[in-house]
Short mmCIF file of C-alpha atoms in Angstrom, two decimals:
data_model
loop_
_atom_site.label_atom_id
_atom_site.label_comp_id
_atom_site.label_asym_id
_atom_site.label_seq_id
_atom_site.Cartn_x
_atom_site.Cartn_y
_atom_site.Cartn_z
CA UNK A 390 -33.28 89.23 -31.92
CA UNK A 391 -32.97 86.37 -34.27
CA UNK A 392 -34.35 87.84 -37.05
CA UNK A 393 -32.28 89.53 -40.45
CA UNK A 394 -31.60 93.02 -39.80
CA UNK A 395 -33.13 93.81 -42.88
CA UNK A 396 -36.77 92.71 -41.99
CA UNK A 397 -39.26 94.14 -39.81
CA UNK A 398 -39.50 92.08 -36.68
CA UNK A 399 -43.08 90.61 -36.40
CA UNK A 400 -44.85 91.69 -33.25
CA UNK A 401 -45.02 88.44 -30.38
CA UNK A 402 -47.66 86.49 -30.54
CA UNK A 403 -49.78 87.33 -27.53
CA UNK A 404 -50.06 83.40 -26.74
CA UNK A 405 -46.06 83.57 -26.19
CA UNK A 406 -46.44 86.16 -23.28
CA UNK A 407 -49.47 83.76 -21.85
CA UNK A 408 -46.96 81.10 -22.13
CA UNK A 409 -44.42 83.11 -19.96
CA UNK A 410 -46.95 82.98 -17.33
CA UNK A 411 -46.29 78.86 -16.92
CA UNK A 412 -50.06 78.43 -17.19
CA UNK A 413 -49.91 74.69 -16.05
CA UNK A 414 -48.11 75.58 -13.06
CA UNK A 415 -50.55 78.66 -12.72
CA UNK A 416 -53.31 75.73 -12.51
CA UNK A 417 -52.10 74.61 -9.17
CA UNK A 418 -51.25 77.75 -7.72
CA UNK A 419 -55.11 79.36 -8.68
CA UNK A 420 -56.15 75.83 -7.04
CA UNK A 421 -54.46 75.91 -3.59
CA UNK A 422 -54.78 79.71 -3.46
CA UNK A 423 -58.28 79.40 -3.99
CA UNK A 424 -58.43 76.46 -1.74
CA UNK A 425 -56.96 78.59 0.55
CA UNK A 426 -59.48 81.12 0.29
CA UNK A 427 -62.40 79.12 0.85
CA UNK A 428 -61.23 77.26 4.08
CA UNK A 429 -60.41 80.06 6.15
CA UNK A 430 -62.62 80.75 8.51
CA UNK A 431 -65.36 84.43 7.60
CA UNK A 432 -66.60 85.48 4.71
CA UNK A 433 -64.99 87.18 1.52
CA UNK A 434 -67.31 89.12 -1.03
CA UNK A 435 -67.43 86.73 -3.89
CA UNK A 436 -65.81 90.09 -6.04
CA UNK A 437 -62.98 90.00 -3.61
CA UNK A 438 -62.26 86.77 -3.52
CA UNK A 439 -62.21 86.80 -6.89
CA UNK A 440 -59.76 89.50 -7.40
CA UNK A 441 -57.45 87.75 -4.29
CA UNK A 442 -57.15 84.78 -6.59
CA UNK A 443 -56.64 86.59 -9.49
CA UNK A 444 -54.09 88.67 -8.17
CA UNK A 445 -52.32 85.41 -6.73
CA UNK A 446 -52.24 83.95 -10.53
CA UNK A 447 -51.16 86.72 -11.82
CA UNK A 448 -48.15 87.59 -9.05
CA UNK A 449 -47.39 83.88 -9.63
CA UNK A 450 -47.57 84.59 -13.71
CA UNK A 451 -45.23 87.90 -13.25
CA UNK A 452 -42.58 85.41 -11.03
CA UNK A 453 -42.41 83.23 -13.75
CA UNK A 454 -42.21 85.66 -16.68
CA UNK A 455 -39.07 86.81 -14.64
CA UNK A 456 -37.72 83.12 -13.96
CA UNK A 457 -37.80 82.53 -17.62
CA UNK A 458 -36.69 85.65 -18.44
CA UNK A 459 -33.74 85.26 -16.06
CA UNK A 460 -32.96 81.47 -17.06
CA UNK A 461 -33.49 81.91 -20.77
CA UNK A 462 -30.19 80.63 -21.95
CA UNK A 463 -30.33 77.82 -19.40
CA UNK A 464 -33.78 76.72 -20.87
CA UNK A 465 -32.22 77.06 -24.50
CA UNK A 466 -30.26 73.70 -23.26
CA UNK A 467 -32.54 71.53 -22.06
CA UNK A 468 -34.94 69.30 -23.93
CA UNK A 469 -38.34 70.08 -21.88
CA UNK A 470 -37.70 73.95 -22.16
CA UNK A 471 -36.18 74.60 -25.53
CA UNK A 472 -38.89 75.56 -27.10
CA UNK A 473 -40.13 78.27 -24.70
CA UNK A 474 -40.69 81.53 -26.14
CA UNK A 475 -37.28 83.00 -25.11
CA UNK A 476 -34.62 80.72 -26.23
CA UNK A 477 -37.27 79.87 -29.41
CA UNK A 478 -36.19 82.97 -30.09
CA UNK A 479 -40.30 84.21 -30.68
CA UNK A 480 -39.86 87.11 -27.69
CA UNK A 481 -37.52 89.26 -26.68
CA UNK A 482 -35.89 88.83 -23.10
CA UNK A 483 -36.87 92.81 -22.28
CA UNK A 484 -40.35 92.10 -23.22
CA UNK A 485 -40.40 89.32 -20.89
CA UNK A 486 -38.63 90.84 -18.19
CA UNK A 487 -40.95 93.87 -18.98
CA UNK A 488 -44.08 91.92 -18.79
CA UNK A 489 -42.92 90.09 -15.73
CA UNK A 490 -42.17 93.23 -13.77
CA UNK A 491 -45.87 95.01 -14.99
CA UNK A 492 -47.75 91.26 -13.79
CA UNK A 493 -46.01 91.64 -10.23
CA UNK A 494 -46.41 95.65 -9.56
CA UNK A 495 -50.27 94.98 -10.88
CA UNK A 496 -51.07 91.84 -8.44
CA UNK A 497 -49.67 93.28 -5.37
CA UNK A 498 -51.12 96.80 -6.22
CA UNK A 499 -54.70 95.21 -6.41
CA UNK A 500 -54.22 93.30 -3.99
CA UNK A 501 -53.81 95.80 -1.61
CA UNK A 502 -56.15 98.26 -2.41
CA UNK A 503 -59.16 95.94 -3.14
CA UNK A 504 -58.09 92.94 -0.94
CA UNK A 505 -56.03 93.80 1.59
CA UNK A 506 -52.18 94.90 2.77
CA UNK A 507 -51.28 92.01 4.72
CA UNK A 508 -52.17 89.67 1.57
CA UNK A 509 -50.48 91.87 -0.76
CA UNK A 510 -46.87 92.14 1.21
CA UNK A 511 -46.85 88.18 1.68
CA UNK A 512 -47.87 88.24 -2.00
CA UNK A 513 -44.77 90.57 -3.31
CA UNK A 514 -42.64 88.67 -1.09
CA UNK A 515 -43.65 85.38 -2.48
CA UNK A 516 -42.81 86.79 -5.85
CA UNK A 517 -39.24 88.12 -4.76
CA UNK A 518 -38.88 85.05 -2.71
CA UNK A 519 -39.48 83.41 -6.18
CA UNK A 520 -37.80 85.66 -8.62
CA UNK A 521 -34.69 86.56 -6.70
CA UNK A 522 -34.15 84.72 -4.03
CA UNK A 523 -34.60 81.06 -5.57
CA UNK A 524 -34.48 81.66 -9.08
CA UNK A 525 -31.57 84.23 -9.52
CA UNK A 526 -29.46 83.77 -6.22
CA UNK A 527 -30.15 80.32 -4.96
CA UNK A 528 -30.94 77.75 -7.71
CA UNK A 529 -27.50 77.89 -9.55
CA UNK A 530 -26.07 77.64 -6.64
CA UNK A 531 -27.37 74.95 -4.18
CA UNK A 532 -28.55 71.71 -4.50
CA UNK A 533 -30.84 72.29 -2.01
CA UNK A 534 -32.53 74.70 -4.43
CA UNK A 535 -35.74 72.45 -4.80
CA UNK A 536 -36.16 72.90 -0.80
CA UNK A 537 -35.82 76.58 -0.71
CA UNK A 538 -38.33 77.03 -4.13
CA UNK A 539 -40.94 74.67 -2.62
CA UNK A 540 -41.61 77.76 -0.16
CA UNK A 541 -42.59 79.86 -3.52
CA UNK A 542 -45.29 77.34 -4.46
CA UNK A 543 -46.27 77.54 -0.79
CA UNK A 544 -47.55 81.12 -0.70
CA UNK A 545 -50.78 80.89 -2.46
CA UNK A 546 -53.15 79.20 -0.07
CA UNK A 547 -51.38 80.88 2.76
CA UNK A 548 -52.21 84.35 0.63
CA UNK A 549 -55.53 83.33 -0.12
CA UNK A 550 -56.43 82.49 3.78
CA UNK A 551 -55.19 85.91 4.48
CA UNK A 552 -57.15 87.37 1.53
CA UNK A 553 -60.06 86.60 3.98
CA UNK A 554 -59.05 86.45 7.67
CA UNK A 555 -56.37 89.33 7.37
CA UNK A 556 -54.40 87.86 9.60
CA UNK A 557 -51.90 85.08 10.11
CA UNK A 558 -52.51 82.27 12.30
CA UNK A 559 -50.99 78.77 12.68
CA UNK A 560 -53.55 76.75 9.47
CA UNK A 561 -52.48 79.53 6.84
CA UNK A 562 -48.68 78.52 8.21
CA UNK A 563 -49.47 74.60 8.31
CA UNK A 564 -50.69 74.85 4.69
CA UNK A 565 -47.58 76.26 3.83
CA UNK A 566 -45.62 74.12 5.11
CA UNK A 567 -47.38 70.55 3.86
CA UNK A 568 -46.60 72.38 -0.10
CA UNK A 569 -43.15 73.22 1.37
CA UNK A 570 -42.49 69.55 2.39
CA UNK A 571 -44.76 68.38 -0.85
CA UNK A 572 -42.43 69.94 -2.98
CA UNK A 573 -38.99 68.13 -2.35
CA UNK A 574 -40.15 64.44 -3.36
CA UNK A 575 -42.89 66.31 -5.95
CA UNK A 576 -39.68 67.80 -7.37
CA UNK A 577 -36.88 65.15 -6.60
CA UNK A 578 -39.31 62.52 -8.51
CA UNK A 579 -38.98 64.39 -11.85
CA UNK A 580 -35.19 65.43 -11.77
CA UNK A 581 -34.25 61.94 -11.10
CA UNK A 582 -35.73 61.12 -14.30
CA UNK A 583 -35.07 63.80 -16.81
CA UNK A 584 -31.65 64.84 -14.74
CA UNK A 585 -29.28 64.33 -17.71
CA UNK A 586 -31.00 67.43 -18.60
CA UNK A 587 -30.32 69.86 -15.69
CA UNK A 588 -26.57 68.09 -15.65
CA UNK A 589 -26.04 69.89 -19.65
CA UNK A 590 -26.79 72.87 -17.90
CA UNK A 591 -25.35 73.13 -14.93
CA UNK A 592 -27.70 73.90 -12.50
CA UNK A 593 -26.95 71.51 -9.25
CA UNK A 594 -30.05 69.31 -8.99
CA UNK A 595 -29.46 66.90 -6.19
CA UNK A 596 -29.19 63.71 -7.88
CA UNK A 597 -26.50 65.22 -10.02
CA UNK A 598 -24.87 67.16 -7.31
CA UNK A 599 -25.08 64.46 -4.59
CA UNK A 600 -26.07 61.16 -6.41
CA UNK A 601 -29.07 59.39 -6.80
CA UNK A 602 -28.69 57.10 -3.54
CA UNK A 603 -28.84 60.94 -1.69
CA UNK A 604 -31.64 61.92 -3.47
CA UNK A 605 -33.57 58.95 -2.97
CA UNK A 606 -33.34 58.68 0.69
CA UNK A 607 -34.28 62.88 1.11
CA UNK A 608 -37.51 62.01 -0.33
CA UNK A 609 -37.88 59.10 2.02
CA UNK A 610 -37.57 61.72 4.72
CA UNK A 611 -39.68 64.09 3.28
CA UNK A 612 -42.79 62.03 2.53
CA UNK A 613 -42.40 60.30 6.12
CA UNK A 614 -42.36 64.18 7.55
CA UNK A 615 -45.42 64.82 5.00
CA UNK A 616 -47.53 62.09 6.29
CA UNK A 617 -47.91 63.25 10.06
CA UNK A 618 -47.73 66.95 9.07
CA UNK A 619 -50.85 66.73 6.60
CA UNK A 620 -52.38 65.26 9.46
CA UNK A 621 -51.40 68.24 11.73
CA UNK A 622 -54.42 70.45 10.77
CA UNK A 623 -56.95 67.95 12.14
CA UNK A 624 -54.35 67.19 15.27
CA UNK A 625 -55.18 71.02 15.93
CA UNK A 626 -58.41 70.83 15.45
CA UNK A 627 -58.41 73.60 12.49
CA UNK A 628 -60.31 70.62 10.13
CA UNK A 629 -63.05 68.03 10.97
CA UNK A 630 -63.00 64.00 10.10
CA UNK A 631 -63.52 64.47 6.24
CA UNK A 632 -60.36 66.05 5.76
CA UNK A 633 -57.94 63.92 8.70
CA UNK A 634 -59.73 60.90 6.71
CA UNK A 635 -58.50 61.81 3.07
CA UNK A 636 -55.23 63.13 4.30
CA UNK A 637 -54.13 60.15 6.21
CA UNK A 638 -54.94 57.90 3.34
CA UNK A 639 -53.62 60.57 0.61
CA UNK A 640 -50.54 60.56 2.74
CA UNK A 641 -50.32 56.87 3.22
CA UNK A 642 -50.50 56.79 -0.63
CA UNK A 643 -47.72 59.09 -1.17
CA UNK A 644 -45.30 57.33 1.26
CA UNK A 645 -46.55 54.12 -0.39
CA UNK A 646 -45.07 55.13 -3.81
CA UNK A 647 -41.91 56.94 -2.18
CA UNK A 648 -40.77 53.82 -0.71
CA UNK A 649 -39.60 51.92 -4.08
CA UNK A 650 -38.09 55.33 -5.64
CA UNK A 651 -35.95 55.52 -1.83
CA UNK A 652 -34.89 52.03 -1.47
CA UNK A 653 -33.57 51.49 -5.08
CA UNK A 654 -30.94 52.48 -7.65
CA UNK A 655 -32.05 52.51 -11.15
CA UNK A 656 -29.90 50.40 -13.86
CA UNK A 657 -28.78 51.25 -17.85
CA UNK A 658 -32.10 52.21 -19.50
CA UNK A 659 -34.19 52.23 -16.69
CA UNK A 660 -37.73 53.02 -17.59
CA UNK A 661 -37.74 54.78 -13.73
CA UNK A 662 -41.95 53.33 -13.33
CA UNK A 663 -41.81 54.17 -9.63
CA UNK A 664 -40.04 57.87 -9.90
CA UNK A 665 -42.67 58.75 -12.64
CA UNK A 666 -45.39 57.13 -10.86
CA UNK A 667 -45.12 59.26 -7.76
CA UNK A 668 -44.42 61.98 -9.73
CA UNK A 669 -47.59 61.58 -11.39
CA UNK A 670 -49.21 60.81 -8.05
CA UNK A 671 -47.67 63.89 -6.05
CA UNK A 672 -49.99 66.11 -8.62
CA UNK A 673 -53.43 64.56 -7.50
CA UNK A 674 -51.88 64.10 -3.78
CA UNK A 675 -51.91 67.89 -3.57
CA UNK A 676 -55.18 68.63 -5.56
CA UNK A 677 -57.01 66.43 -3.28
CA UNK A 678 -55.95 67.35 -0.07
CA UNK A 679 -56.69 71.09 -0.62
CA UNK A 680 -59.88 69.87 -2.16
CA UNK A 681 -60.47 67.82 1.11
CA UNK A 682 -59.46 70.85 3.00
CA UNK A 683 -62.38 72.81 1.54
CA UNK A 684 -64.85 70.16 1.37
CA UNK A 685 -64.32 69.68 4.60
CA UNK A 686 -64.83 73.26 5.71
CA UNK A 687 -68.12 73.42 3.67
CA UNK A 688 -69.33 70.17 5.45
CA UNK A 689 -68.25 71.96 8.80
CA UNK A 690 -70.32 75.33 7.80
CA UNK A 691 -73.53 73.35 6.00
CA UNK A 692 -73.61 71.78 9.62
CA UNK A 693 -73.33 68.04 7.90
CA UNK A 694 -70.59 66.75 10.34
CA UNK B 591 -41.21 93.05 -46.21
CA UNK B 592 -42.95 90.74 -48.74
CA UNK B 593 -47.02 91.04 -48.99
CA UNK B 594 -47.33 87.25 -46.44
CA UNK B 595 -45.06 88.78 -44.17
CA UNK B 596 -46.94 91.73 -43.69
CA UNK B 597 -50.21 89.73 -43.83
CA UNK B 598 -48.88 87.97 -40.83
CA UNK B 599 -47.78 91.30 -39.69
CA UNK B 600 -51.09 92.98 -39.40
CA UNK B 601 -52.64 89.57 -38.20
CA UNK B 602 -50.18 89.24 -34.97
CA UNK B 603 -50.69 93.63 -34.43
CA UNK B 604 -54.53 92.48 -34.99
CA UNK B 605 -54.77 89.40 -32.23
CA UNK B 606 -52.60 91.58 -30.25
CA UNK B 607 -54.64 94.34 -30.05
CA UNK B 608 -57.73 92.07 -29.46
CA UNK B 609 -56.03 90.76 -26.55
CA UNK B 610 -55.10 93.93 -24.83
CA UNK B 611 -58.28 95.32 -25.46
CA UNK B 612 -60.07 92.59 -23.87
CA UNK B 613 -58.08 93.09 -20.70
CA UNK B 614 -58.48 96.62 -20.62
CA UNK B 615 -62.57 96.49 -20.95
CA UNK B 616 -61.75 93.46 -18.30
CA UNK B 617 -60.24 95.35 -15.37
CA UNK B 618 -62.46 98.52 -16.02
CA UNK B 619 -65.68 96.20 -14.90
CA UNK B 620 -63.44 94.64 -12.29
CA UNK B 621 -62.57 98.20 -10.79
CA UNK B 622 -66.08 99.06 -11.64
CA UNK B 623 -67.06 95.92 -9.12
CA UNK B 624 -64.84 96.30 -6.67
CA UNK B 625 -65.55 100.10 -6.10
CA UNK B 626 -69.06 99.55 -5.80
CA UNK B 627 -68.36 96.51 -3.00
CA UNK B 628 -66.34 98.45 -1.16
CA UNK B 629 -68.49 101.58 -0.81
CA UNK B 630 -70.87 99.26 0.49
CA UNK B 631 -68.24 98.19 3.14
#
């Protein structure tokens, strides 16, 4: 509590515990969860789907009310998380971990009785895959900690596919795994130019861990795995043209920009252009293939291609 | 407590209650929904 003992602590503001829930991050996951949703193949009641993706946003909100709660003092050291609501010092780490804890038991619960089982025990793994396994057991203590968290931010569209077909076949597991090799270079990209900060605090980000030279050629491997893999759906014949069309030149795009963050060391003062660039670019990458994904379906079920 | 403190104390307990209010009348039509889907099932 960082208040004086002799005052009355003021109650949170409720726009702290919506902060807990990363809504930015939240953004992405309701995106690709929903994308998800609408490319599998059948129909969903448009209630249900509804309450799929809202039980994916908030099982992803209750994982990161724990992650924060978990890594408060960690955030309380670095310049892009100081000012979160628990090492500001504006919430108690019980009410987050409280809040947290009540946002995961209520998505998986709904989940399962309105949705279905299936989608609701991939969806409470995702969250103790998040909340445990990456954030509290992993993270501080591998640098491959970006790898094993990309298959968090995986889940969603995987849930939301199974929200609908109640089963899991190989596109729910190919979507999975494009975020899961997304997420390396997404992630990589931004620690190589803010990793002074994850250095103050210990945690063992790869380019401070193994050096940047490391770093930069894993996400040459990555995006060169990414590039036939995002292509994979269509190889399968689970998508039609629109989609292999926009992820073969997405994907082209991406490797594009990893090419001058792999195949160069930055100086004193570097302004790091490239590393921000694809940073920047790895965002829309994954918000227009998913969007691709589904435009593509709808082309497929209008009867247009 | 000093009378802005606890005008910022009744404010906060105010928009708080709002909030949770507006959840609560949120998931009863959501349950409301979904019940009525799913007998239809």
């Amino acid at each position: 509590m960082t208040q004086p003992a002799t005052s009355l602590a003021l109650p949170a503001d409720w726009r702290d515990f919506f902060a807990l829930t990363k809504p930015r991050v939240m953004t992405l996951v309701i995106f690709t969860g929903l994308c998800g949703l609408l490319a599998a193949p059948g129909s969903i009641h448009p209630v249900i789907g509804f309450t799929a993706i809202l039980c994916i946003a908030l099982g992803a909100g209750g994982a990161a009310a724990l992650n924060q709660w978990w890594e408060a003092d960690l955030d309380a050291g670095m310049k892009r998380t100081a000012n979160r609501p628990l090492p500001a010092g504006r919430l108690k780490g019980t009410d987050a971990r409280d809040f947290g804890i009540l946002l995961s038991a209520v998505s998986v619960g709904v989940m399962g009785v309105a949705v279905n089982w299936l989608s609701a025990i991939i969806l409470a793994g995702s969250i103790v895959y998040y909340a445990v396994i990456y954030t509290i057991w992993l993270k501080p203590r591998t640098p491959q900690n970006i790898v094993i968290g990309g298959g968090a931010g995986a889940f969603p569209p995987m849930i939301g596919w199974v929200a609908v077909t109640g089963d899991v076949t190989l596109m729910p597991v190919l979507l999975f795994s494009i975020i899961f090799m997304w997420t390396p270079p997404h992630f990589w990209a931004l620690a190589l130019f803010v990793k002074t900060d994850y250095a103050n605090v210990g945690i063992p980000m790869m380019p401070v861990v193994k050096g940047e030279k490391s770093t930069r050629r894993q996400i040459f491997v990555y995006s060169a795995i990414l590039l036939p893999l995002a292509l994979t759906p269509w190889f399968i014949g689970g998508t039609g043209l629109i989609y292999a069309i926009a992820a073969l030149a997405l994907s082209l795009a991406f490797f594009a920009l990893s090419l001058p963050v792999s195949f160069r060391q930055s100086g004193q003062n570097d302004s790091m252009r490239p590393e921000k660039r694809l940073f920047a670019f790895s965002i829309i990458y994954l918000f227009a293939l998913f969007a691709a994904l589904v435009v593509d379906r709808v082309a497929a079920n209008q009867g247009w291609i | 407590m000093n009378p802005d403190e606890d005008t910022e104390f009744r404010k906060r307990q105010k928009s708080r209650n709002w909030v949770v209010g507006g959840i609560l009348l949120f998931f009863v039509v959501l349950f409301y929904a979904i019940t009525i889907v799913r007998i239809g099932d």
